[in-house]
Coordinates of C-alpha atoms in Angstrom, one line a residue:
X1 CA 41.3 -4.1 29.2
X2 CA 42.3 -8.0 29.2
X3 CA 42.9 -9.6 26.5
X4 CA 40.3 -11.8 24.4
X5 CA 40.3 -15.4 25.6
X6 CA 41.9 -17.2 22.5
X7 CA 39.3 -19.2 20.3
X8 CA 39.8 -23.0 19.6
X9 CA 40.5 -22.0 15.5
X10 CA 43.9 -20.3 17.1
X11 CA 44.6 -22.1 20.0
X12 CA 47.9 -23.9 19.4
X13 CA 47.1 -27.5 18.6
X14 CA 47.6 -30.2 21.2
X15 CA 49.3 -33.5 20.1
X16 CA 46.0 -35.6 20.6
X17 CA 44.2 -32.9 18.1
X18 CA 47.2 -33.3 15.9
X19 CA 47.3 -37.0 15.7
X20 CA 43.0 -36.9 15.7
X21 CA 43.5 -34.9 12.5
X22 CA 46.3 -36.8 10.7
X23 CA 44.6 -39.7 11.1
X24 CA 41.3 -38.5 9.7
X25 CA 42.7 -37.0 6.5
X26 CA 44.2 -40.7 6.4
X27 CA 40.8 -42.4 6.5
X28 CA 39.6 -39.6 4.1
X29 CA 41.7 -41.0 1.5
X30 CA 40.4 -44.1 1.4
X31 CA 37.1 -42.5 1.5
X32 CA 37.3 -40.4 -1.0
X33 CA 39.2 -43.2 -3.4
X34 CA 36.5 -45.4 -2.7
X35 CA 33.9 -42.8 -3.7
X36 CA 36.0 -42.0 -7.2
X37 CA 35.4 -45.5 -8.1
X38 CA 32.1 -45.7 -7.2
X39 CA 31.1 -42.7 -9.3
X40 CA 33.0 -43.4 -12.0
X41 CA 31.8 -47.1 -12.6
X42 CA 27.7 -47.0 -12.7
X43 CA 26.4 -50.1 -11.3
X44 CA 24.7 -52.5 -13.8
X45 CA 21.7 -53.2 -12.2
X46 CA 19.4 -50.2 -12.1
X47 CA 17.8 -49.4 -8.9
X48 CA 14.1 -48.0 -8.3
X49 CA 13.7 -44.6 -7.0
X50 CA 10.5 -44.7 -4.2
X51 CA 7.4 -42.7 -4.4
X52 CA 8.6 -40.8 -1.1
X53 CA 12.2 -39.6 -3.1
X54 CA 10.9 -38.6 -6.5
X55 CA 9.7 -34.7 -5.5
X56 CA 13.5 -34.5 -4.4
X57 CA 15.3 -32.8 -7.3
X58 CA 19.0 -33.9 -7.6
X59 CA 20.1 -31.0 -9.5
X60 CA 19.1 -28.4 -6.4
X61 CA 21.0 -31.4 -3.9
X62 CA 24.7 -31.2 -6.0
X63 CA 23.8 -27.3 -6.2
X64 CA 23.7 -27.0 -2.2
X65 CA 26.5 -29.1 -2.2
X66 CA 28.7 -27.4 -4.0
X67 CA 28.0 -24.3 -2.8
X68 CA 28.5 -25.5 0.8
X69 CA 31.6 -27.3 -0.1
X70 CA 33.3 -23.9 -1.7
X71 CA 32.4 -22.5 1.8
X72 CA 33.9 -25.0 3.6
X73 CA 37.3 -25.6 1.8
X74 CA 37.4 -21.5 2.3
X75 CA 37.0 -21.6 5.7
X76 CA 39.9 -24.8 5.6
X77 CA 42.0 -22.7 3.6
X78 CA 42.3 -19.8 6.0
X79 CA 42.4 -21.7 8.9
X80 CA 45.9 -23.2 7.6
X81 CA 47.5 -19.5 5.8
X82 CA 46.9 -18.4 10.1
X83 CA 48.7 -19.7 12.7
X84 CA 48.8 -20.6 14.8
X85 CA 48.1 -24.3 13.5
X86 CA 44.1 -25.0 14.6
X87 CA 44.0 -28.9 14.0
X88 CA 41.1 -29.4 15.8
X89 CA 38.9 -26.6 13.6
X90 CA 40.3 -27.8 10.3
X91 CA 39.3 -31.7 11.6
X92 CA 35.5 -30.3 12.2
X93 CA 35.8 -28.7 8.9
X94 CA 37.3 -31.6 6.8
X95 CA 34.4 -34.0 8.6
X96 CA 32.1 -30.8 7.5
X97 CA 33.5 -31.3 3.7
X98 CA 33.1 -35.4 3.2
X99 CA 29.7 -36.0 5.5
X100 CA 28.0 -33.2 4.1
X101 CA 29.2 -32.0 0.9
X102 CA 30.5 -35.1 -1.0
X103 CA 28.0 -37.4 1.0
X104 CA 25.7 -35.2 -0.5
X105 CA 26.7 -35.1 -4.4
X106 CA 26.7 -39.0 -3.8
X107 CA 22.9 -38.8 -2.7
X108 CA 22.0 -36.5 -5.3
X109 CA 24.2 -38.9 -8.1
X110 CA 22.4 -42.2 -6.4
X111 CA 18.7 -40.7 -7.3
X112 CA 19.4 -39.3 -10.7
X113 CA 20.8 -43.0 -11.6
X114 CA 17.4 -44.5 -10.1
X115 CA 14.7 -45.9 -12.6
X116 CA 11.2 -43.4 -12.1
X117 CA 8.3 -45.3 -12.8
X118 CA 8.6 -49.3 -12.3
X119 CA 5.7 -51.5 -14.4
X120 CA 3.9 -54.2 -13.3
X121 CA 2.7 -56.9 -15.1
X122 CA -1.0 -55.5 -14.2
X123 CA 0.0 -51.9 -15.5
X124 CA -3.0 -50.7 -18.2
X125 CA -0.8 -47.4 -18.5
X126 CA -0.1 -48.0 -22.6
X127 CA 3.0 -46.9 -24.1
X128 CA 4.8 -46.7 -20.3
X129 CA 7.1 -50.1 -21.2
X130 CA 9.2 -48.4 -23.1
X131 CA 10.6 -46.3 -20.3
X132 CA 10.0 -48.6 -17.1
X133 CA 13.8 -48.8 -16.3
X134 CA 14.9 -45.3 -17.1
X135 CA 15.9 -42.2 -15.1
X136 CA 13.6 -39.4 -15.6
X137 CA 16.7 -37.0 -16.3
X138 CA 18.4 -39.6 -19.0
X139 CA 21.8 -41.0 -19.8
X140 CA 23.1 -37.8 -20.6
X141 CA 22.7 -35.8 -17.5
X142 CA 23.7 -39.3 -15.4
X143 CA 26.8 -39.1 -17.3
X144 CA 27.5 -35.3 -17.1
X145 CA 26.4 -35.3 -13.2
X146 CA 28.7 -38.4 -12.3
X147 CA 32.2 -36.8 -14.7
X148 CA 31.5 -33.2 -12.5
X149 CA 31.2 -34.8 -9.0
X150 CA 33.9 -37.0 -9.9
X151 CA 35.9 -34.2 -10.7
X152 CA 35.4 -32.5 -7.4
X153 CA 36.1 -35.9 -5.7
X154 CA 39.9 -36.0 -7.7
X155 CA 40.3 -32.4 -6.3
X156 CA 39.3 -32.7 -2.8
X157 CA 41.7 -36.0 -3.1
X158 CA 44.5 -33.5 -3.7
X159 CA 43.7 -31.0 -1.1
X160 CA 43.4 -33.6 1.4
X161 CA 46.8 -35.0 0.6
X162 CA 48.2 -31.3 0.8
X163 CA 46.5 -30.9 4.1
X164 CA 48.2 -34.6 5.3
X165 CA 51.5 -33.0 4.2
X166 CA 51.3 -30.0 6.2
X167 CA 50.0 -31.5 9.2
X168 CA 52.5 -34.7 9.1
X169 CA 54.9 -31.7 8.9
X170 CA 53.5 -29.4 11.9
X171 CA 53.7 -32.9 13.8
X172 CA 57.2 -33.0 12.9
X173 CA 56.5 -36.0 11.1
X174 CA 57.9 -34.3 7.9
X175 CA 60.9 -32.2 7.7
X176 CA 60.0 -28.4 7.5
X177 CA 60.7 -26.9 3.9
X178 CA 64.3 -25.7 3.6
X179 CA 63.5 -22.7 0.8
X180 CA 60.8 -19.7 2.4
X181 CA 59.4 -19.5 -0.9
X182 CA 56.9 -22.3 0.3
X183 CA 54.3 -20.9 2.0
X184 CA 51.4 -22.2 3.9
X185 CA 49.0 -20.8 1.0
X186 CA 51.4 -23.1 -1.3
X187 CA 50.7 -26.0 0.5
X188 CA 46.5 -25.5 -0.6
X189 CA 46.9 -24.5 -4.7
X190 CA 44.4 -26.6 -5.2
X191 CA 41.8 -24.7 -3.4
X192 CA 41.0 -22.5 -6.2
X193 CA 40.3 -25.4 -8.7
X194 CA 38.2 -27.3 -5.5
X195 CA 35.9 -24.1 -5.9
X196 CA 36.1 -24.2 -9.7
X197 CA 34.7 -27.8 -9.3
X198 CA 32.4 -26.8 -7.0
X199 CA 31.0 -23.9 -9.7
X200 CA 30.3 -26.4 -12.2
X201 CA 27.6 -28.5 -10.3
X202 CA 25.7 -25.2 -9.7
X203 CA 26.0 -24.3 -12.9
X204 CA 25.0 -27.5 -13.9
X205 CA 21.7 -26.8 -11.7
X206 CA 21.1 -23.7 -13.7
X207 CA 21.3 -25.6 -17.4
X208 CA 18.4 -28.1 -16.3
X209 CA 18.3 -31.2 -18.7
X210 CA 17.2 -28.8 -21.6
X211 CA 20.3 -26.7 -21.1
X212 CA 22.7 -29.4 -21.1
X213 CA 21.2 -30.7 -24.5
X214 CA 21.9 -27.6 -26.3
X215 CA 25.1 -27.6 -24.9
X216 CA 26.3 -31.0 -25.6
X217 CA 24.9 -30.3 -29.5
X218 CA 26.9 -27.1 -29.8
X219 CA 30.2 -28.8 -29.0
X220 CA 29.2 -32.3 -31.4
X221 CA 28.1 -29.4 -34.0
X222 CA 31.6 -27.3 -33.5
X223 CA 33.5 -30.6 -33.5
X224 CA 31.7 -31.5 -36.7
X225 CA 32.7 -28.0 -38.0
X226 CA 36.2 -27.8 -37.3
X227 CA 36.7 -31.6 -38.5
X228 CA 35.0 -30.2 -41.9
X229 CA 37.3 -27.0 -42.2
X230 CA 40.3 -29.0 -41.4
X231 CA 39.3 -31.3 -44.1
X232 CA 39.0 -28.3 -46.6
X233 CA 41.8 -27.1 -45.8
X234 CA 43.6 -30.5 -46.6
X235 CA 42.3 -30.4 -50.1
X236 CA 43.1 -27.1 -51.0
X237 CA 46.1 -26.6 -50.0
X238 CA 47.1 -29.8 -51.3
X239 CA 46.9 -28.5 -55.0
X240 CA 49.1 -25.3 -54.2
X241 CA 51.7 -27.6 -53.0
X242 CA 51.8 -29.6 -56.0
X243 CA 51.9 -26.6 -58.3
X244 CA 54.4 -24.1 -56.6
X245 CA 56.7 -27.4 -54.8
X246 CA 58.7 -30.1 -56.4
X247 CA 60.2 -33.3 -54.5
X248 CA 63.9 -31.4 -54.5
X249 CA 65.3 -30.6 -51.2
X250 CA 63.3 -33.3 -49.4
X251 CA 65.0 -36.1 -47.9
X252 CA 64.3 -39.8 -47.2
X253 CA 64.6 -38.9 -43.8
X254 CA 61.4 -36.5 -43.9
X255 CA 59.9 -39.2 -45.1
X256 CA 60.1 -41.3 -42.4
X257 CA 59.2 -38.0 -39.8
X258 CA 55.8 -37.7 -41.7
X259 CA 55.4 -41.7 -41.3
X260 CA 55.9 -41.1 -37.1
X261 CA 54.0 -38.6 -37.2
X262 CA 50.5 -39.3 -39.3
X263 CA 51.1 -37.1 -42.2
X264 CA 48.7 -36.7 -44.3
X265 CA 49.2 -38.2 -48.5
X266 CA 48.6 -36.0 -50.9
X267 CA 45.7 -35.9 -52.7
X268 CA 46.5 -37.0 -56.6
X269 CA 45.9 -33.9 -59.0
X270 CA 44.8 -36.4 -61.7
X271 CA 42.5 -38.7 -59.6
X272 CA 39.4 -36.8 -60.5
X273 CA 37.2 -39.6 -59.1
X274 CA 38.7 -39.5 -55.4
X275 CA 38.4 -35.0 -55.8
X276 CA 35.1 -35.5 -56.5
X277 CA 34.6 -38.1 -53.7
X278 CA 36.0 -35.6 -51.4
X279 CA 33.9 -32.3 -53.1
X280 CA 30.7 -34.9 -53.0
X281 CA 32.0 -35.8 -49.1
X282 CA 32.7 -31.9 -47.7
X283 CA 28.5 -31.2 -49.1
X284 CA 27.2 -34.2 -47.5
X285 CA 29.3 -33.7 -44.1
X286 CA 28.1 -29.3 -44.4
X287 CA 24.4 -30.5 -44.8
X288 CA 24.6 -32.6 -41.7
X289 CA 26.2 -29.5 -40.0
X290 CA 23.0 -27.1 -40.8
X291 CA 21.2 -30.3 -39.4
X292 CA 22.7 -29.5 -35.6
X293 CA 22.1 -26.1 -36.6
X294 CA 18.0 -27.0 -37.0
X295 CA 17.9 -29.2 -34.2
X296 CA 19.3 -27.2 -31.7
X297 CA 17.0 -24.2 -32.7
X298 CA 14.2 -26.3 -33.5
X299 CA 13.5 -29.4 -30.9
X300 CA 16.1 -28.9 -28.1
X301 CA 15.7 -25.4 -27.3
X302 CA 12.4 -25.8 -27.0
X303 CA 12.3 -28.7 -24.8
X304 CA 10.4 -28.0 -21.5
X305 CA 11.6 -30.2 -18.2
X306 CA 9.4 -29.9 -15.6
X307 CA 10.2 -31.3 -11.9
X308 CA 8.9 -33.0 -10.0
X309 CA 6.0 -34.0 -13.0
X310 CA 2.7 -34.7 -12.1
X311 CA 1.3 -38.4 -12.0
X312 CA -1.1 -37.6 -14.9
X313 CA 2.6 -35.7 -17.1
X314 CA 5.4 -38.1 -15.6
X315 CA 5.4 -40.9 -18.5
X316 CA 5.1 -38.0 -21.7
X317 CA 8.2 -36.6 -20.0
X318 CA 9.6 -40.2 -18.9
X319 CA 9.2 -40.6 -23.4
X320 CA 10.1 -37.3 -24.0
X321 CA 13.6 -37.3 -22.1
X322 CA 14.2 -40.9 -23.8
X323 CA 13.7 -39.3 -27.5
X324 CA 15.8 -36.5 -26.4
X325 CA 18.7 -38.7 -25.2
X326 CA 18.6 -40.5 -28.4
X327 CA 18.8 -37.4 -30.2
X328 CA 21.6 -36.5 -28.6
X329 CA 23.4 -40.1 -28.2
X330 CA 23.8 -39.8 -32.7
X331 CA 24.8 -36.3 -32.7
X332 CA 27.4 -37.4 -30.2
X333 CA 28.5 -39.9 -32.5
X334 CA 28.4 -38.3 -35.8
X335 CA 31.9 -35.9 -34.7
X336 CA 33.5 -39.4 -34.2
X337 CA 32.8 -41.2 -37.6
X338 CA 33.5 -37.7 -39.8
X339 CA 37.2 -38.0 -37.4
X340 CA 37.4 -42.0 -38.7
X341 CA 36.5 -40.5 -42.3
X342 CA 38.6 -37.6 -42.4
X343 CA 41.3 -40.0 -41.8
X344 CA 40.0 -42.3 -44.7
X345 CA 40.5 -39.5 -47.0
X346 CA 44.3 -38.8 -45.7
X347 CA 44.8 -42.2 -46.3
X348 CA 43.8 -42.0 -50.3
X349 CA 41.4 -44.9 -48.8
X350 CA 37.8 -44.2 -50.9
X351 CA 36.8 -47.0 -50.5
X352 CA 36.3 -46.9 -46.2
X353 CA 35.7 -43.1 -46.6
X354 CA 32.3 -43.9 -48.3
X355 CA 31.5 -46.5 -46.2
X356 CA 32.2 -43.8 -43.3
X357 CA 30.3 -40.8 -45.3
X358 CA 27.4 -43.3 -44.9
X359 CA 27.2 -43.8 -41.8
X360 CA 27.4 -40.4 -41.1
X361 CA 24.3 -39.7 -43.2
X362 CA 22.5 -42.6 -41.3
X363 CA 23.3 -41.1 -37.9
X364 CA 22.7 -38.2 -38.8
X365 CA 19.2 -39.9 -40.6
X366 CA 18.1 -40.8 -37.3
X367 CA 18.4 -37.9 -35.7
X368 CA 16.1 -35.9 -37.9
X369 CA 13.5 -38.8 -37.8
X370 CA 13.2 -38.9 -33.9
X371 CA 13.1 -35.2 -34.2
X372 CA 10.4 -35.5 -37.0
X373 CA 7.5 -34.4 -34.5
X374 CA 7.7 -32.0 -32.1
X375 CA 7.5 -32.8 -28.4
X376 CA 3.3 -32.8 -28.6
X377 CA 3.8 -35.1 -31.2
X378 CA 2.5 -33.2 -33.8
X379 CA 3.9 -32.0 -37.4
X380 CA 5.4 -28.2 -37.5
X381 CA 8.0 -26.5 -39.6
X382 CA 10.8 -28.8 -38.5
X383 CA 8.6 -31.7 -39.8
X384 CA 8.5 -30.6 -43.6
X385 CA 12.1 -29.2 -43.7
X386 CA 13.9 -32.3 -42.3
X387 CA 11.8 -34.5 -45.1
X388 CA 13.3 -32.2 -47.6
X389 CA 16.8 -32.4 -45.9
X390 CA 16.5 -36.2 -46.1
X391 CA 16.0 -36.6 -49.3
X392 CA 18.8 -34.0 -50.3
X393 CA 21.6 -35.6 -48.0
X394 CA 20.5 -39.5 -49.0
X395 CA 20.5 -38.6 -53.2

């Protein structure tokens, strides 16, 4: 029986396939850098999404994407750990990777940043103003989609200059490594976290816009939570080392390590007003925590996104998403004033610690009142506890 005609994947490379495939990772480079600054710096003028693109659903795009990227880089990967060396297979398949898959999450990030409904000056749809140069998926998911394609982007970067490496070196370009512990699968690590990037858009696909909400709030309401224990634990422990420690053995050169590093003061045992500034502090800041707690249980799991909205529904969701994101943008911020506060309070600084503590309690204000109705617009359960909570964490 002959033997099997040899395929082009393991045919040995010719030098025109070899230089045809050197210089396209080259010109991928570029590409791809070019691509990491676009989608990491969001154009300031906001473009309008046409009638003909708005039943395309960008989530399902960077999904396909993804998934057909992972397959791709596979196929890459095992082309290069067998030889012998296909250069012009792992050229189609590179091509493969950056005109369909990254071209792709760059379509898909293009029409989530595109304003949905435009208004004209003739418009007699009331209330639709408000919302005329906003994204139907929000600020939130624009951000989230742009960090996880730009993360595959970095990692493709890195496989592609791996892939340069090995075929500068196959060319004989490179010197060949001198140790045999550097394999061929070495020269592609970064595969595995290409596919873990990959995994993240479709998973991203899966959390919808409601998803990511909760999501987001969880980590805000955990940061909130651990800030809060850690500044507990500062004022406990605090009056144990007072009582059980003196000054003795401690020398001027500790000093100056806790002064390099940020340690914290201690908290004076006889300043009663700044302990009670800090006991009144920890109830406001625990309040504000069961606050995330409600609104995650309350308003954002029970968000509903549906795409592609009708014409009659697309300007209640257009509002909804915007109350949403707004909801979200304070709880984002909340995390980062109880950090500024905390450090207030290690400081001995009251005085900027209250002015922190409020503005905490106004964030957090705001949350609850674009929360106050649910997404109907009508009064619920949520509507008579959050007047209550008001009025407790304002006294």
């Amino acid at each position: 029986m002959p033997p099997k005609k040899p395929t082009a994947a393991t045919q040995p490379s010719s030098k025109p396939d070899m230089d045809n495939l050197l210089s396209y990772t080259i010109r991928t480079q570029t590409l791809l850098t070019q691509l990491l600054t676009s989608v990491t710096n969001p154009p300031t003028s906001i473009p309008t999404l046409p009638p003909d693109q708005r039943v395309l659903n960008p989530l399902t795009i960077l999904r396909d994407s993804g998934k057909l990227l992972h397959a791709h880089t596979t196929k890459l990967s095992l082309m290069i750990m067998n030889k012998p060396f296909g250069a012009k297979s792992m050229t189609a398949e590179l091509k493969a990777c950056v005109e369909k898959c990254i071209m792709g999450m760059m379509g898909a990030v293009d029409i989530l940043s595109c304003s949905w409904h435009p208004i004209s000056p003739n418009s007699d749809n009331p209330g639709s103003a408000d919302v005329s140069d906003q994204s139907i998926w929000g600020d939130m998911m624009i951000r989230e989609a742009r960090t996880r394609v730009a993360r595959v982007i970095r990692e493709m970067l890195v496989m592609v200059q791996e892939l340069r490496t090995l075929t500068e070196t196959e060319a004989g370009i490179l010197d060949s490594p001198s140790s045999d512990a550097v394999s061929q699968r070495d020269n592609l690590s970064s595969t595995g976290v290409v596919w873990e990037a990959c995994d993240s858009l479709v998973a991203l696909e899966k959390l919808s816009l409601p998803g990511l909400a909760v999501m987001k709030a969880t980590q805000y309401h955990q940061t909130l939570k651990d800030a809060l224990a850690e500044l507990k634990e500062w004022a406990e422990e605090v009056d144990g080392d007072e009582a059980d420690f003196s000054d003795e053995g401690f020398s001027d050169e500790d000093d100056e390590l806790d002064a390099i590093f940020g340690a914290s003061k201690r908290l004076p045992k006889n300043d009663t007003a700044l302990r009670e500034q800090v006991e009144r502090t920890n109830k406001k800041l625990s309040s504000i925590a069961v606050l995330y707690q409600a609104l995650i249980k309350r308003r954002l799991k029970p968000f509903i996104f549906t795409f592609p909205p009708s014409a009659a529904t697309e300007h209640t969701l257009l509002r909804r998403t915007k109350r949403l994101n707004q909801i979200i943008d304070e709880l984002k911020s909340i995390p980062d004033e109880v950090d500024e506060l905390a450090g207030a309070l290690y400081e001995l600084d009251g005085g900027s610690a209250e002015a922190r503590l409020k503005n905490c309690i106004d964030m957090a204000s705001e949350a609850a009142a674009l929360a106050k109705l649910n997404w109907d617009g009508q009064e619920d359960e949520f509507t008579v506890w959050s007047g209550k909570w008001k009025g407790s964490v304002e006294s």
